[in-house]
């Protein structure tokens, strides 16, 4: 499974989100390749899931991946809930 963590520039915040998503997936025993990228790059990459903010999700409409909204990239409770709702149940 491939997961993209996406922020505006693909640098700092997407890297933090990537690490937190990897932790949430690992805690649930889910193996995935998680990459951090900018929104423009994400639109042309293949993935199973994209995790990003509500503001950036609009730029990813029409992508084949399921887009998951996380508003606070530092909030492990929110990230775990998103993983539980969208990935762990898949």
mmCIF file of N, CA and C in Angstrom, residues 29-63:
data_model
loop_
_atom_site.group_PDB
_atom_site.id
_atom_site.type_symbol
_atom_site.label_atom_id
_atom_site.label_comp_id
_atom_site.label_asym_id
_atom_site.label_seq_id
_atom_site.Cartn_x
_atom_site.Cartn_y
_atom_site.Cartn_z
ATOM 1 N N UNK A 29 -0.185 -2.404 13.008
ATOM 2 C CA UNK A 29 0.335 -3.542 12.264
ATOM 3 C C UNK A 29 0.093 -3.448 10.773
ATOM 4 N N UNK A 30 -0.075 -2.232 10.254
ATOM 5 C CA UNK A 30 -0.329 -2.029 8.829
ATOM 6 C C UNK A 30 0.973 -1.620 8.156
ATOM 7 N N UNK A 31 1.355 -2.363 7.134
ATOM 8 C CA UNK A 31 2.587 -2.050 6.401
ATOM 9 C C UNK A 31 2.236 -1.166 5.213
ATOM 10 N N UNK A 32 3.002 -0.087 5.065
ATOM 11 C CA UNK A 32 2.763 0.834 3.955
ATOM 12 C C UNK A 32 4.035 1.594 3.634
ATOM 13 N N UNK A 33 4.125 1.994 2.384
ATOM 14 C CA UNK A 33 5.180 2.888 1.931
ATOM 15 C C UNK A 33 4.595 4.296 2.006
ATOM 16 N N UNK A 34 5.138 5.125 2.899
ATOM 17 C CA UNK A 34 4.620 6.482 3.088
ATOM 18 C C UNK A 34 5.654 7.472 2.567
ATOM 19 N N UNK A 35 5.226 8.352 1.667
ATOM 20 C CA UNK A 35 6.104 9.389 1.115
ATOM 21 C C UNK A 35 5.525 10.754 1.430
ATOM 22 N N UNK A 36 6.413 11.745 1.605
ATOM 23 C CA UNK A 36 5.933 13.119 1.795
ATOM 24 C C UNK A 36 6.268 13.924 0.543
ATOM 25 N N UNK A 37 5.245 14.622 0.035
ATOM 26 C CA UNK A 37 5.375 15.366 -1.215
ATOM 27 C C UNK A 37 4.537 16.644 -1.159
ATOM 28 N N UNK A 38 4.771 17.508 -2.151
ATOM 29 C CA UNK A 38 3.948 18.705 -2.290
ATOM 30 C C UNK A 38 2.687 18.356 -3.075
ATOM 31 N N UNK A 39 1.708 19.237 -3.000
ATOM 32 C CA UNK A 39 0.409 18.963 -3.616
ATOM 33 C C UNK A 39 0.514 18.802 -5.133
ATOM 34 N N UNK A 40 1.379 19.564 -5.771
ATOM 35 C CA UNK A 40 1.532 19.475 -7.222
ATOM 36 C C UNK A 40 2.092 18.109 -7.633
ATOM 37 N N UNK A 41 3.104 17.641 -6.923
ATOM 38 C CA UNK A 41 3.682 16.323 -7.228
ATOM 39 C C UNK A 41 2.691 15.212 -6.951
ATOM 40 N N UNK A 42 1.938 15.345 -5.867
ATOM 41 C CA UNK A 42 0.970 14.311 -5.490
ATOM 42 C C UNK A 42 -0.077 14.108 -6.571
ATOM 43 N N UNK A 43 -0.435 15.179 -7.247
ATOM 44 C CA UNK A 43 -1.486 15.073 -8.253
ATOM 45 C C UNK A 43 -1.085 14.176 -9.424
ATOM 46 N N UNK A 44 0.216 13.972 -9.625
ATOM 47 C CA UNK A 44 0.660 13.142 -10.746
ATOM 48 C C UNK A 44 1.264 11.802 -10.296
ATOM 49 N N UNK A 45 1.195 11.505 -9.006
ATOM 50 C CA UNK A 45 1.746 10.248 -8.486
ATOM 51 C C UNK A 45 0.631 9.245 -8.225
ATOM 52 N N UNK A 46 0.971 7.978 -8.332
ATOM 53 C CA UNK A 46 -0.021 6.957 -7.995
ATOM 54 C C UNK A 46 0.117 6.621 -6.511
ATOM 55 N N UNK A 47 -1.018 6.389 -5.877
ATOM 56 C CA UNK A 47 -1.053 6.043 -4.454
ATOM 57 C C UNK A 47 -2.403 5.431 -4.137
ATOM 58 N N UNK A 48 -2.458 4.756 -3.013
ATOM 59 C CA UNK A 48 -3.730 4.216 -2.536
ATOM 60 C C UNK A 48 -4.469 5.251 -1.688
ATOM 61 N N UNK A 49 -3.693 6.001 -0.900
ATOM 62 C CA UNK A 49 -4.266 7.009 -0.012
ATOM 63 C C UNK A 49 -3.414 8.269 -0.051
ATOM 64 N N UNK A 50 -4.081 9.400 0.086
ATOM 65 C CA UNK A 50 -3.406 10.688 0.247
ATOM 66 C C UNK A 50 -3.946 11.301 1.521
ATOM 67 N N UNK A 51 -3.047 11.697 2.407
ATOM 68 C CA UNK A 51 -3.449 12.343 3.642
ATOM 69 C C UNK A 51 -2.969 13.787 3.575
ATOM 70 N N UNK A 52 -3.924 14.714 3.726
ATOM 71 C CA UNK A 52 -3.617 16.127 3.584
ATOM 72 C C UNK A 52 -4.641 16.975 4.329
ATOM 73 N N UNK A 53 -4.450 18.279 4.277
ATOM 74 C CA UNK A 53 -5.391 19.198 4.921
ATOM 75 C C UNK A 53 -6.596 19.447 4.030
ATOM 76 N N UNK A 54 -7.639 19.978 4.613
ATOM 77 C CA UNK A 54 -8.863 20.284 3.877
ATOM 78 C C UNK A 54 -8.583 21.276 2.743
ATOM 79 N N UNK A 55 -7.743 22.275 3.004
ATOM 80 C CA UNK A 55 -7.438 23.294 2.004
ATOM 81 C C UNK A 55 -6.740 22.705 0.778
ATOM 82 N N UNK A 56 -5.841 21.767 0.995
ATOM 83 C CA UNK A 56 -5.083 21.188 -0.115
ATOM 84 C C UNK A 56 -5.840 20.066 -0.828
ATOM 85 N N UNK A 57 -6.828 19.494 -0.171
ATOM 86 C CA UNK A 57 -7.588 18.396 -0.766
ATOM 87 C C UNK A 57 -8.297 18.833 -2.042
ATOM 88 N N UNK A 58 -8.701 20.093 -2.107
ATOM 89 C CA UNK A 58 -9.374 20.599 -3.313
ATOM 90 C C UNK A 58 -8.510 20.449 -4.553
ATOM 91 N N UNK A 59 -7.199 20.641 -4.398
ATOM 92 C CA UNK A 59 -6.278 20.515 -5.522
ATOM 93 C C UNK A 59 -6.039 19.076 -5.947
ATOM 94 N N UNK A 60 -6.576 18.127 -5.189
ATOM 95 C CA UNK A 60 -6.385 16.708 -5.489
ATOM 96 C C UNK A 60 -7.673 16.029 -5.933
ATOM 97 N N UNK A 61 -8.708 16.821 -6.182
ATOM 98 C CA UNK A 61 -9.967 16.255 -6.657
ATOM 99 C C UNK A 61 -9.733 15.526 -7.977
ATOM 100 N N UNK A 62 -10.345 14.377 -8.106
ATOM 101 C CA UNK A 62 -10.193 13.586 -9.317
ATOM 102 C C UNK A 62 -9.040 12.597 -9.261
ATOM 103 N N UNK A 63 -8.223 12.635 -8.208
ATOM 104 C CA UNK A 63 -7.115 11.689 -8.061
ATOM 105 C C UNK A 63 -7.691 10.306 -7.776
#
